[in-house]
PDB file of C-alpha atoms in Angstrom:
ATOM      1  CA  MET P 978      22.019  27.177  31.485  1.00 42.00           C
ATOM      2  CA  GLU P 979      25.135  27.332  29.284  1.00 41.00           C
ATOM      3  CA  LEU P 980      25.412  26.920  25.567  1.00 42.00           C
ATOM      4  CA  GLU P 981      27.667  24.292  24.061  1.00 42.00           C
ATOM      5  CA  ASN P 982      31.202  25.356  23.067  1.00 41.00           C
ATOM      6  CA  CYS P 983      31.122  26.792  19.541  1.00 44.00           C
ATOM      7  CA  THR P 984      34.125  24.713  18.490  1.00 39.00           C
ATOM      8  CA  THR P 985      32.434  21.413  19.228  1.00 44.00           C
ATOM      9  CA  THR P 986      29.441  19.579  17.856  1.00 78.00           C
ATOM     10  CA  VAL P 987      26.193  20.187  19.720  1.00 82.00           C
ATOM     11  CA  LYS P 988      25.418  17.196  21.969  1.00 85.00           C
ATOM     12  CA  ASN P 989      22.290  18.445  23.753  1.00 89.00           C
ATOM     13  CA  ILE P 990      19.459  20.799  22.890  1.00 90.00           C
ATOM     14  CA  PHE P 991      17.561  22.789  25.512  1.00 90.00           C
ATOM     15  CA  PHE P 992      13.896  23.766  25.176  1.00 90.00           C
ATOM     16  CA  VAL P 993      12.559  27.174  26.176  1.00 86.00           C
ATOM     17  CA  GLY P 994       9.162  25.555  26.759  1.00 81.00           C
ATOM     18  CA  PHE P 995       5.957  27.441  27.511  1.00 83.00           C
ATOM     19  CA  THR P 996       6.821  29.411  30.635  1.00 79.00           C
ATOM     20  CA  GLU P 997       9.405  29.831  33.400  1.00 79.00           C
ATOM     21  CA  SER P 998       6.741  30.035  36.127  1.00 83.00           C
ATOM     22  CA  ALA P 999       6.873  26.883  38.280  1.00 83.00           C
ATOM     23  CA  MET P1000       3.209  27.176  39.274  1.00 89.00           C
ATOM     24  CA  LEU P1001       2.067  27.595  35.672  1.00 89.00           C
ATOM     25  CA  GLN P1002       4.171  24.594  34.645  1.00 89.00           C
ATOM     26  CA  TYR P1003       2.321  22.421  37.183  1.00 91.00           C
ATOM     27  CA  VAL P1004      -0.993  23.699  35.820  1.00 92.00           C
ATOM     28  CA  LEU P1005       0.098  22.928  32.253  1.00 91.00           C
ATOM     29  CA  PHE P1006       1.330  19.502  33.340  1.00 93.00           C
ATOM     30  CA  ALA P1007      -2.084  18.627  34.795  1.00 94.00           C
ATOM     31  CA  THR P1008      -3.903  20.047  31.753  1.00 94.00           C
ATOM     32  CA  PHE P1009      -1.830  18.220  29.165  1.00 93.00           C
ATOM     33  CA  LEU P1010      -1.876  15.001  31.188  1.00 95.00           C
ATOM     34  CA  ILE P1011      -5.689  15.108  31.079  1.00 95.00           C
ATOM     35  CA  ILE P1012      -5.571  15.789  27.333  1.00 94.00           C
ATOM     36  CA  TYR P1013      -3.131  12.901  26.760  1.00 95.00           C
ATOM     37  CA  THR P1014      -5.318  10.570  28.823  1.00 95.00           C
ATOM     38  CA  MET P1015      -8.403  11.611  26.830  1.00 94.00           C
ATOM     39  CA  THR P1016      -6.458  11.080  23.599  1.00 94.00           C
ATOM     40  CA  TRP P1017      -5.656   7.520  24.600  1.00 95.00           C
ATOM     41  CA  LEU P1018      -9.166   6.750  25.864  1.00 93.00           C
ATOM     42  CA  GLY P1019     -10.874   8.175  22.775  1.00 92.00           C
ATOM     43  CA  ASN P1020      -8.621   6.607  20.165  1.00 94.00           C
ATOM     44  CA  VAL P1021      -8.309   3.219  21.893  1.00 94.00           C
ATOM     45  CA  THR P1022     -12.119   3.126  22.196  1.00 92.00           C
ATOM     46  CA  ILE P1023     -12.466   3.728  18.447  1.00 93.00           C
ATOM     47  CA  ILE P1024      -9.835   1.111  17.569  1.00 94.00           C
ATOM     48  CA  THR P1025     -11.406  -1.491  19.887  1.00 93.00           C
ATOM     49  CA  THR P1026     -14.929  -0.766  18.647  1.00 92.00           C
ATOM     50  CA  VAL P1027     -13.919  -1.036  14.988  1.00 93.00           C
ATOM     51  CA  ILE P1028     -12.171  -4.367  15.640  1.00 93.00           C
ATOM     52  CA  ILE P1029     -14.926  -5.947  17.763  1.00 91.00           C
ATOM     53  CA  ASP P1030     -18.133  -4.699  16.104  1.00 89.00           C
ATOM     54  CA  GLN P1031     -18.829  -6.702  12.944  1.00 88.00           C
ATOM     55  CA  GLU P1032     -21.132  -3.997  11.622  1.00 88.00           C
ATOM     56  CA  LEU P1033     -18.171  -1.610  11.451  1.00 89.00           C
ATOM     57  CA  HIS P1034     -16.082  -3.898   9.261  1.00 91.00           C
ATOM     58  CA  LYS P1035     -16.382  -1.463   6.366  1.00 91.00           C
ATOM     59  CA  PRO P1036     -13.732   0.547   4.491  1.00 93.00           C
ATOM     60  CA  MET P1037     -14.665   3.868   6.128  1.00 90.00           C
ATOM     61  CA  TYR P1038     -14.286   2.501   9.671  1.00 92.00           C
ATOM     62  CA  PHE P1039     -11.146   0.582   8.737  1.00 95.00           C
ATOM     63  CA  PHE P1040      -9.579   3.896   7.758  1.00 94.00           C
ATOM     64  CA  LEU P1041     -10.983   5.572  10.875  1.00 92.00           C
ATOM     65  CA  GLY P1042      -9.395   2.908  13.071  1.00 94.00           C
ATOM     66  CA  ASN P1043      -6.056   3.470  11.359  1.00 95.00           C
ATOM     67  CA  LEU P1044      -6.412   7.234  11.830  1.00 94.00           C
ATOM     68  CA  ALA P1045      -6.956   6.637  15.549  1.00 94.00           C
ATOM     69  CA  LEU P1046      -3.796   4.491  15.646  1.00 95.00           C
ATOM     70  CA  ILE P1047      -1.747   7.208  13.928  1.00 94.00           C
ATOM     71  CA  ASP P1048      -3.184   9.863  16.265  1.00 93.00           C
ATOM     72  CA  LEU P1049      -2.012   7.817  19.252  1.00 94.00           C
ATOM     73  CA  SER P1050       1.432   7.426  17.720  1.00 94.00           C
ATOM     74  CA  GLU P1051       1.715  11.096  16.789  1.00 92.00           C
ATOM     75  CA  SER P1052       0.755  12.402  20.229  1.00 92.00           C
ATOM     76  CA  SER P1053       3.114   9.922  21.901  1.00 94.00           C
ATOM     77  CA  VAL P1054       6.090  11.314  19.974  1.00 94.00           C
ATOM     78  CA  THR P1055       5.970  14.682  21.768  1.00 92.00           C
ATOM     79  CA  LEU P1056       3.607  14.629  24.773  1.00 93.00           C
ATOM     80  CA  PRO P1057       5.364  12.191  27.162  1.00 93.00           C
ATOM     81  CA  LYS P1058       8.664  14.096  26.830  1.00 92.00           C
ATOM     82  CA  MET P1059       6.868  17.416  27.280  1.00 92.00           C
ATOM     83  CA  LEU P1060       5.106  16.166  30.437  1.00 92.00           C
ATOM     84  CA  TRP P1061       8.447  15.015  31.825  1.00 92.00           C
ATOM     85  CA  ASP P1062      10.001  18.423  31.071  1.00 90.00           C
ATOM     86  CA  PHE P1063       7.271  20.221  33.018  1.00 90.00           C
ATOM     87  CA  LEU P1064       8.594  18.496  36.156  1.00 88.00           C
ATOM     88  CA  SER P1065      12.285  18.858  35.285  1.00 86.00           C
ATOM     89  CA  GLU P1066      14.610  21.728  36.116  1.00 81.00           C
ATOM     90  CA  TYR P1067      16.370  21.501  32.757  1.00 83.00           C
ATOM     91  CA  LYS P1068      14.337  20.808  29.633  1.00 88.00           C
ATOM     92  CA  SER P1069      16.797  19.110  27.307  1.00 90.00           C
ATOM     93  CA  ILE P1070      17.165  16.339  24.767  1.00 92.00           C
ATOM     94  CA  SER P1071      20.202  14.773  23.136  1.00 92.00           C
ATOM     95  CA  PHE P1072      20.911  15.818  19.571  1.00 91.00           C
ATOM     96  CA  GLY P1073      20.313  12.245  18.398  1.00 92.00           C
ATOM     97  CA  GLY P1074      17.064  12.134  20.336  1.00 93.00           C
ATOM     98  CA  CYS P1075      16.040  15.408  18.726  1.00 93.00           C
ATOM     99  CA  ILE P1076      16.629  14.000  15.232  1.00 94.00           C
ATOM    100  CA  ALA P1077      14.700  10.846  16.180  1.00 95.00           C
ATOM    101  CA  GLN P1078      11.793  12.955  17.449  1.00 95.00           C
ATOM    102  CA  ILE P1079      11.715  14.900  14.164  1.00 94.00           C
ATOM    103  CA  PHE P1080      11.759  11.637  12.195  1.00 95.00           C
ATOM    104  CA  PHE P1081       8.865  10.006  14.057  1.00 96.00           C
ATOM    105  CA  PHE P1082       6.914  13.267  14.267  1.00 94.00           C
ATOM    106  CA  HIS P1083       7.006  13.764  10.497  1.00 93.00           C
ATOM    107  CA  PHE P1084       6.577  10.032   9.880  1.00 95.00           C
ATOM    108  CA  THR P1085       3.261   9.956  11.732  1.00 95.00           C
ATOM    109  CA  GLY P1086       2.281  13.465  10.615  1.00 92.00           C
ATOM    110  CA  GLY P1087       2.896  12.604   6.967  1.00 92.00           C
ATOM    111  CA  ALA P1088       0.948   9.365   7.356  1.00 95.00           C
ATOM    112  CA  VAL P1089      -2.032  11.355   8.714  1.00 94.00           C
ATOM    113  CA  VAL P1090      -1.972  13.662   5.686  1.00 93.00           C
ATOM    114  CA  PHE P1091      -1.971  10.771   3.230  1.00 94.00           C
ATOM    115  CA  LEU P1092      -4.580   8.837   5.217  1.00 95.00           C
ATOM    116  CA  LEU P1093      -6.933  11.841   5.249  1.00 93.00           C
ATOM    117  CA  THR P1094      -6.500  11.941   1.468  1.00 93.00           C
ATOM    118  CA  VAL P1095      -7.380   8.246   1.317  1.00 95.00           C
ATOM    119  CA  MET P1096     -10.464   8.806   3.484  1.00 92.00           C
ATOM    120  CA  THR P1097     -11.613  11.566   1.132  1.00 91.00           C
ATOM    121  CA  LEU P1098     -11.130   9.216  -1.820  1.00 93.00           C
ATOM    122  CA  ASP P1099     -13.173   6.596   0.016  1.00 92.00           C
ATOM    123  CA  ARG P1100     -16.092   9.018   0.499  1.00 89.00           C
ATOM    124  CA  TYR P1101     -15.841  10.122  -3.144  1.00 90.00           C
ATOM    125  CA  VAL P1102     -16.139   6.533  -4.355  1.00 92.00           C
ATOM    126  CA  ALA P1103     -18.979   5.810  -1.902  1.00 88.00           C
ATOM    127  CA  VAL P1104     -21.001   8.766  -3.185  1.00 85.00           C
ATOM    128  CA  HIS P1105     -20.217   8.571  -6.903  1.00 86.00           C
ATOM    129  CA  LYS P1106     -20.047   4.770  -7.293  1.00 87.00           C
ATOM    130  CA  PRO P1107     -22.390   3.404  -4.587  1.00 85.00           C
ATOM    131  CA  LEU P1108     -23.193   0.131  -6.381  1.00 86.00           C
ATOM    132  CA  GLN P1109     -19.547  -0.674  -7.125  1.00 91.00           C
ATOM    133  CA  TYR P1110     -18.229   0.776  -3.852  1.00 91.00           C
ATOM    134  CA  LEU P1111     -17.491  -2.475  -2.004  1.00 90.00           C
ATOM    135  CA  ASN P1112     -15.931  -4.028  -5.106  1.00 92.00           C
ATOM    136  CA  ILE P1113     -13.701  -1.019  -5.695  1.00 93.00           C
ATOM    137  CA  MET P1114     -12.763  -0.531  -2.038  1.00 94.00           C
ATOM    138  CA  ASN P1115     -12.157  -4.196  -1.302  1.00 94.00           C
ATOM    139  CA  HIS P1116      -9.974  -5.473   1.538  1.00 92.00           C
ATOM    140  CA  ASN P1117      -6.753  -5.647  -0.492  1.00 95.00           C
ATOM    141  CA  VAL P1118      -7.254  -2.134  -1.864  1.00 95.00           C
ATOM    142  CA  CYS P1119      -7.863  -0.774   1.657  1.00 95.00           C
ATOM    143  CA  LEU P1120      -4.732  -2.479   2.977  1.00 96.00           C
ATOM    144  CA  GLY P1121      -2.726  -1.114   0.051  1.00 96.00           C
ATOM    145  CA  LEU P1122      -3.999   2.424   0.597  1.00 96.00           C
ATOM    146  CA  VAL P1123      -3.176   2.356   4.321  1.00 97.00           C
ATOM    147  CA  ALA P1124       0.272   0.909   3.595  1.00 97.00           C
ATOM    148  CA  GLY P1125       0.756   3.654   1.007  1.00 96.00           C
ATOM    149  CA  ALA P1126      -0.118   6.287   3.616  1.00 96.00           C
ATOM    150  CA  TRP P1127       2.528   4.920   6.001  1.00 96.00           C
ATOM    151  CA  ILE P1128       5.111   4.683   3.193  1.00 96.00           C
ATOM    152  CA  GLY P1129       4.312   8.239   2.131  1.00 94.00           C
ATOM    153  CA  GLY P1130       4.859   9.439   5.693  1.00 94.00           C
ATOM    154  CA  PHE P1131       8.149   7.523   5.866  1.00 96.00           C
ATOM    155  CA  VAL P1132       9.471   9.035   2.620  1.00 94.00           C
ATOM    156  CA  HIS P1133       8.438  12.534   3.701  1.00 91.00           C
ATOM    157  CA  SER P1134      10.174  12.075   7.061  1.00 93.00           C
ATOM    158  CA  ILE P1135      13.378  10.715   5.520  1.00 94.00           C
ATOM    159  CA  VAL P1136      13.587  13.812   3.307  1.00 90.00           C
ATOM    160  CA  GLN P1137      13.209  16.075   6.357  1.00 88.00           C
ATOM    161  CA  VAL P1138      15.906  14.251   8.313  1.00 92.00           C
ATOM    162  CA  ALA P1139      18.242  14.165   5.289  1.00 91.00           C
ATOM    163  CA  LEU P1140      17.999  17.948   5.027  1.00 88.00           C
ATOM    164  CA  ILE P1141      18.892  18.384   8.712  1.00 90.00           C
ATOM    165  CA  ILE P1142      21.788  15.947   9.183  1.00 89.00           C
ATOM    166  CA  GLN P1143      23.815  17.594   6.432  1.00 88.00           C
ATOM    167  CA  LEU P1144      23.834  20.895   8.363  1.00 89.00           C
ATOM    168  CA  PRO P1145      26.634  21.805  10.801  1.00 89.00           C
ATOM    169  CA  PHE P1146      25.523  22.366  14.409  1.00 88.00           C
ATOM    170  CA  CYS P1147      28.439  23.824  16.300  1.00 83.00           C
ATOM    171  CA  GLY P1148      27.141  26.423  18.721  1.00 77.00           C
ATOM    172  CA  PRO P1149      23.585  27.557  19.591  1.00 80.00           C
ATOM    173  CA  ASN P1150      21.526  24.874  21.287  1.00 86.00           C
ATOM    174  CA  LEU P1151      18.560  26.746  22.808  1.00 87.00           C
ATOM    175  CA  LEU P1152      15.329  25.862  20.973  1.00 87.00           C
ATOM    176  CA  ASP P1153      12.360  28.209  21.342  1.00 84.00           C
ATOM    177  CA  ASN P1154       9.813  25.395  21.387  1.00 85.00           C
ATOM    178  CA  PHE P1155       8.651  22.481  23.547  1.00 87.00           C
ATOM    179  CA  TYR P1156       9.676  19.735  21.092  1.00 90.00           C
ATOM    180  CA  CYS P1157      12.074  19.284  18.175  1.00 92.00           C
ATOM    181  CA  ASP P1158      10.731  20.247  14.781  1.00 89.00           C
ATOM    182  CA  PHE P1159      12.332  21.112  11.489  1.00 86.00           C
ATOM    183  CA  PRO P1160      11.629  24.894  11.286  1.00 85.00           C
ATOM    184  CA  GLN P1161      13.143  25.636  14.702  1.00 85.00           C
ATOM    185  CA  VAL P1162      16.058  23.164  14.648  1.00 89.00           C
ATOM    186  CA  ILE P1163      17.515  24.331  11.317  1.00 89.00           C
ATOM    187  CA  LYS P1164      17.767  27.858  12.753  1.00 87.00           C
ATOM    188  CA  LEU P1165      20.422  26.499  15.148  1.00 88.00           C
ATOM    189  CA  ALA P1166      22.711  25.536  12.259  1.00 89.00           C
ATOM    190  CA  CYS P1167      26.038  27.358  11.860  1.00 88.00           C
ATOM    191  CA  THR P1168      25.470  28.153   8.195  1.00 87.00           C
ATOM    192  CA  ASP P1169      23.135  29.952   5.841  1.00 85.00           C
ATOM    193  CA  ILE P1170      19.822  28.053   5.807  1.00 84.00           C
ATOM    194  CA  TYR P1171      17.935  30.035   3.157  1.00 83.00           C
ATOM    195  CA  ALA P1172      18.082  27.194   0.606  1.00 85.00           C
ATOM    196  CA  VAL P1173      17.065  24.615   3.233  1.00 85.00           C
ATOM    197  CA  GLU P1174      14.079  26.732   4.255  1.00 82.00           C
ATOM    198  CA  LEU P1175      13.001  26.931   0.608  1.00 82.00           C
ATOM    199  CA  LEU P1176      13.222  23.144   0.375  1.00 81.00           C
ATOM    200  CA  MET P1177      11.150  22.877   3.560  1.00 78.00           C
ATOM    201  CA  VAL P1178       8.482  25.116   2.069  1.00 78.00           C
ATOM    202  CA  SER P1179       8.290  22.932  -1.043  1.00 77.00           C
ATOM    203  CA  ASN P1180       8.380  19.616   0.866  1.00 74.00           C
ATOM    204  CA  SER P1181       5.962  20.615   3.624  1.00 79.00           C
ATOM    205  CA  GLY P1182       4.339  24.027   3.303  1.00 80.00           C
ATOM    206  CA  LEU P1183       3.479  24.116  -0.409  1.00 83.00           C
ATOM    207  CA  LEU P1184       2.549  20.435  -0.434  1.00 84.00           C
ATOM    208  CA  MET P1185       0.216  20.935   2.536  1.00 87.00           C
ATOM    209  CA  ILE P1186      -1.482  23.904   0.848  1.00 89.00           C
ATOM    210  CA  LEU P1187      -2.043  21.996  -2.392  1.00 90.00           C
ATOM    211  CA  ILE P1188      -3.377  18.877  -0.640  1.00 91.00           C
ATOM    212  CA  PHE P1189      -5.624  21.004   1.589  1.00 92.00           C
ATOM    213  CA  ILE P1190      -7.142  22.777  -1.431  1.00 92.00           C
ATOM    214  CA  VAL P1191      -7.673  19.470  -3.249  1.00 92.00           C
ATOM    215  CA  LEU P1192      -9.347  17.893  -0.201  1.00 91.00           C
ATOM    216  CA  ILE P1193     -11.649  20.864   0.441  1.00 91.00           C
ATOM    217  CA  VAL P1194     -12.669  21.028  -3.247  1.00 91.00           C
ATOM    218  CA  SER P1195     -13.261  17.257  -3.221  1.00 90.00           C
ATOM    219  CA  HIS P1196     -15.508  17.539  -0.176  1.00 87.00           C
ATOM    220  CA  VAL P1197     -17.450  20.376  -1.800  1.00 88.00           C
ATOM    221  CA  VAL P1198     -18.007  18.166  -4.849  1.00 87.00           C
ATOM    222  CA  ILE P1199     -19.099  15.304  -2.597  1.00 86.00           C
ATOM    223  CA  LEU P1200     -21.514  17.520  -0.648  1.00 85.00           C
ATOM    224  CA  VAL P1201     -23.033  18.881  -3.874  1.00 85.00           C
ATOM    225  CA  LYS P1202     -23.498  15.325  -5.123  1.00 82.00           C
ATOM    226  CA  ILE P1203     -25.149  14.292  -1.852  1.00 80.00           C
ATOM    227  CA  ARG P1204     -27.523  17.251  -1.885  1.00 78.00           C
ATOM    228  CA  ALA P1205     -28.517  16.851  -5.531  1.00 75.00           C
ATOM    229  CA  HIS P1206     -28.760  13.106  -6.051  1.00 68.00           C
ATOM    230  CA  ILE P1207     -28.922  11.209  -2.761  1.00 64.00           C
ATOM    231  CA  THR P1208     -32.228  10.821  -0.921  1.00 62.00           C
ATOM    232  CA  GLN P1209     -31.764   7.780   1.341  1.00 64.00           C
ATOM    233  CA  GLY P1210     -29.162   8.218   4.054  1.00 62.00           C
ATOM    234  CA  LYS P1211     -28.555  11.883   3.184  1.00 66.00           C
ATOM    235  CA  HIS P1212     -28.177  12.964   6.820  1.00 70.00           C
ATOM    236  CA  LYS P1213     -25.609  10.236   7.525  1.00 71.00           C
ATOM    237  CA  ALA P1214     -23.626  11.164   4.404  1.00 72.00           C
ATOM    238  CA  PHE P1215     -23.679  14.863   5.347  1.00 75.00           C
ATOM    239  CA  SER P1216     -22.553  14.066   8.909  1.00 77.00           C
ATOM    240  CA  THR P1217     -19.690  11.884   7.720  1.00 76.00           C
ATOM    241  CA  CYS P1218     -18.435  14.477   5.228  1.00 80.00           C
ATOM    242  CA  GLY P1219     -18.880  17.264   7.764  1.00 81.00           C
ATOM    243  CA  ALA P1220     -16.747  15.358  10.274  1.00 81.00           C
ATOM    244  CA  GLN P1221     -14.027  14.830   7.675  1.00 83.00           C
ATOM    245  CA  VAL P1222     -14.030  18.509   6.681  1.00 86.00           C
ATOM    246  CA  ALA P1223     -13.640  19.459  10.361  1.00 85.00           C
ATOM    247  CA  VAL P1224     -10.767  16.990  10.893  1.00 87.00           C
ATOM    248  CA  VAL P1225      -9.016  18.064   7.675  1.00 89.00           C
ATOM    249  CA  SER P1226      -9.309  21.738   8.652  1.00 89.00           C
ATOM    250  CA  ILE P1227      -8.002  21.431  12.228  1.00 88.00           C
ATOM    251  CA  HIS P1228      -5.104  19.337  10.943  1.00 87.00           C
ATOM    252  CA  PHE P1229      -4.049  21.295   7.872  1.00 90.00           C
ATOM    253  CA  VAL P1230      -4.545  24.918   8.986  1.00 88.00           C
ATOM    254  CA  PRO P1231      -1.949  24.772  11.833  1.00 86.00           C
ATOM    255  CA  CYS P1232       0.451  22.821   9.577  1.00 86.00           C
ATOM    256  CA  ILE P1233       0.211  25.440   6.843  1.00 86.00           C
ATOM    257  CA  PHE P1234       0.777  28.178   9.415  1.00 83.00           C
ATOM    258  CA  ILE P1235       3.901  26.429  10.742  1.00 82.00           C
ATOM    259  CA  TYR P1236       5.551  25.192   7.548  1.00 83.00           C
ATOM    260  CA  ALA P1237       4.518  27.632   4.816  1.00 79.00           C
ATOM    261  CA  TRP P1238       6.171  30.721   6.411  1.00 74.00           C
ATOM    262  CA  PRO P1239       9.560  29.558   7.702  1.00 59.00           C
ATOM    263  CA  PHE P1240      11.390  32.870   7.379  1.00 59.00           C
ATOM    264  CA  LYS P1241       9.366  34.681  10.043  1.00 63.00           C
ATOM    265  CA  LYS P1242       8.658  33.967  13.683  1.00 66.00           C
ATOM    266  CA  PHE P1243       5.103  34.602  14.865  1.00 61.00           C
ATOM    267  CA  VAL P1244       3.705  35.010  18.371  1.00 60.00           C
ATOM    268  CA  ALA P1245       1.138  32.301  17.650  1.00 68.00           C
ATOM    269  CA  ASP P1246       3.738  29.685  16.605  1.00 72.00           C
ATOM    270  CA  LYS P1247       3.623  27.768  19.907  1.00 78.00           C
ATOM    271  CA  ALA P1248      -0.170  27.966  20.037  1.00 79.00           C
ATOM    272  CA  MET P1249      -0.395  26.485  16.532  1.00 81.00           C
ATOM    273  CA  SER P1250       2.151  23.824  17.428  1.00 82.00           C
ATOM    274  CA  SER P1251       0.114  22.927  20.519  1.00 84.00           C
ATOM    275  CA  LEU P1252      -3.078  22.708  18.482  1.00 82.00           C
ATOM    276  CA  TYR P1253      -1.427  20.461  15.916  1.00 82.00           C
ATOM    277  CA  THR P1254       0.551  18.158  18.210  1.00 87.00           C
ATOM    278  CA  ILE P1255      -1.603  18.025  21.361  1.00 89.00           C
ATOM    279  CA  ILE P1256      -5.209  19.034  20.703  1.00 89.00           C
ATOM    280  CA  THR P1257      -5.883  17.561  17.241  1.00 89.00           C
ATOM    281  CA  PRO P1258      -5.212  13.888  18.170  1.00 90.00           C
ATOM    282  CA  MET P1259      -7.698  14.293  21.025  1.00 90.00           C
ATOM    283  CA  LEU P1260     -10.353  16.057  18.907  1.00 88.00           C
ATOM    284  CA  ASN P1261     -10.394  13.582  16.000  1.00 85.00           C
ATOM    285  CA  PRO P1262     -12.202  10.754  17.853  1.00 84.00           C
ATOM    286  CA  ILE P1263     -14.582  13.248  19.482  1.00 85.00           C
ATOM    287  CA  ILE P1264     -15.555  14.777  16.127  1.00 85.00           C
ATOM    288  CA  TYR P1265     -16.091  11.439  14.409  1.00 79.00           C
ATOM    289  CA  THR P1266     -18.053  10.061  17.362  1.00 77.00           C
ATOM    290  CA  LEU P1267     -20.339  13.065  17.787  1.00 72.00           C
ATOM    291  CA  ARG P1268     -21.209  13.254  14.085  1.00 73.00           C
ATOM    292  CA  ASN P1269     -21.546   9.534  13.368  1.00 79.00           C
ATOM    293  CA  THR P1270     -24.623   7.815  14.782  1.00 80.00           C
ATOM    294  CA  GLU P1271     -23.410   4.356  13.761  1.00 83.00           C
ATOM    295  CA  MET P1272     -20.139   4.832  15.631  1.00 86.00           C
ATOM    296  CA  LYS P1273     -21.913   6.268  18.691  1.00 85.00           C
ATOM    297  CA  ASN P1274     -24.278   3.284  18.842  1.00 86.00           C
ATOM    298  CA  ALA P1275     -21.401   0.839  18.428  1.00 87.00           C
ATOM    299  CA  ILE P1276     -19.438   2.488  21.266  1.00 86.00           C
ATOM    300  CA  LYS P1277     -22.512   2.451  23.527  1.00 86.00           C
ATOM    301  CA  LYS P1278     -23.010  -1.232  22.779  1.00 86.00           C
ATOM    302  CA  LEU P1279     -19.344  -1.966  23.530  1.00 84.00           C
ATOM    303  CA  LEU P1280     -19.450  -0.062  26.834  1.00 83.00           C
ATOM    304  CA  ASN P1281     -22.730  -1.747  27.840  1.00 84.00           C
ATOM    305  CA  ASN P1282     -21.173  -5.160  27.181  1.00 81.00           C
ATOM    306  CA  VAL P1283     -18.109  -4.244  29.221  1.00 77.00           C
ATOM    307  CA  PHE P1284     -20.179  -2.983  32.175  1.00 79.00           C
ATOM    308  CA  PHE P1285     -22.495  -5.995  31.928  1.00 73.00           C
ATOM    309  CA  ARG P1286     -19.555  -8.419  32.114  1.00 74.00           C
ATOM    310  CA  MET P1287     -18.002  -6.484  34.997  1.00 73.00           C
ATOM    311  CA  ARG P1288     -21.290  -6.610  36.887  1.00 72.00           C
ATOM    312  CA  ASN P1289     -21.686 -10.353  36.283  1.00 70.00           C
ATOM    313  CA  SER P1290     -18.103 -10.923  37.438  1.00 68.00           C
ATOM    314  CA  GLN P1291     -18.764  -8.998  40.659  1.00 66.00           C
ATOM    315  CA  LEU P1292     -21.999 -10.910  41.299  1.00 61.00           C
ATOM    316  CA  SER P1293     -20.241 -14.230  40.681  1.00 64.00           C
ATOM    317  CA  PHE P1294     -17.433 -13.228  43.048  1.00 61.00           C
ATOM    318  CA  LEU P1295     -19.880 -12.215  45.794  1.00 60.00           C
ATOM    319  CA  SER P1296     -21.900 -15.383  45.441  1.00 59.00           C
TER     320      SER P1296
END
């Protein structure tokens, strides 16, 4: 594998990936294919259930359905290319494709961050203003909040891309990762990147830390309110908040690890990247389903209806 000529602009970027062992790459391919399949099945099931079941036409499940949609989008930015690379001799991507991957990765990732903030706000209003909840979180407000989450992700992503495209890339093109991301790509630039790394910390790392602290404190306040003042439906409220705390934690902790310390390279960087990009989109629907009785019952009802119709179709065909 040769590097690009240092006098020309980099046209392709090569990934180091996880391992050079062919056998281990086949094992990883099978593992991540199963994970990607589970991600699609879990999130599509949640989206379909929220759309079909009238009892789930509530703000909380509207946001949950949108989270499932973003999870699908986020995992699809990196996983299909990674699966293809496991079966390829050379793991490469065009420079333009790399920039596009960074844009869509941070677009969806930023949207998740803002949507999790919206979901925390929704639970805060539900607990502190239960009588006015449906009036406050009406359909137009919910649509506006979801649109704001997507716009926030777009603005965040544009800033990331703007910081990268101004850098000169004239030589090194070997990326020690399995996908294109800001912290690794800027290290390939043929210039001093100290100022850019500081901007990355402020735009991603510091912002993630502040939002994470705010969300955790908000959930603590919500849980205290539930324990002290709510009697009816306390278990459901605890389960819902517990699921959100779990989702917030598994999303933010790897992000903080990746983006808050750009000047050092850690052994666990790829593990954290895998957790954030591959595992989290699969875990979100599992966590919300396991801890939400209403969602579990709705999914069971949907699956029973599907199997019932399939059985009737088979009986009709045989008769």
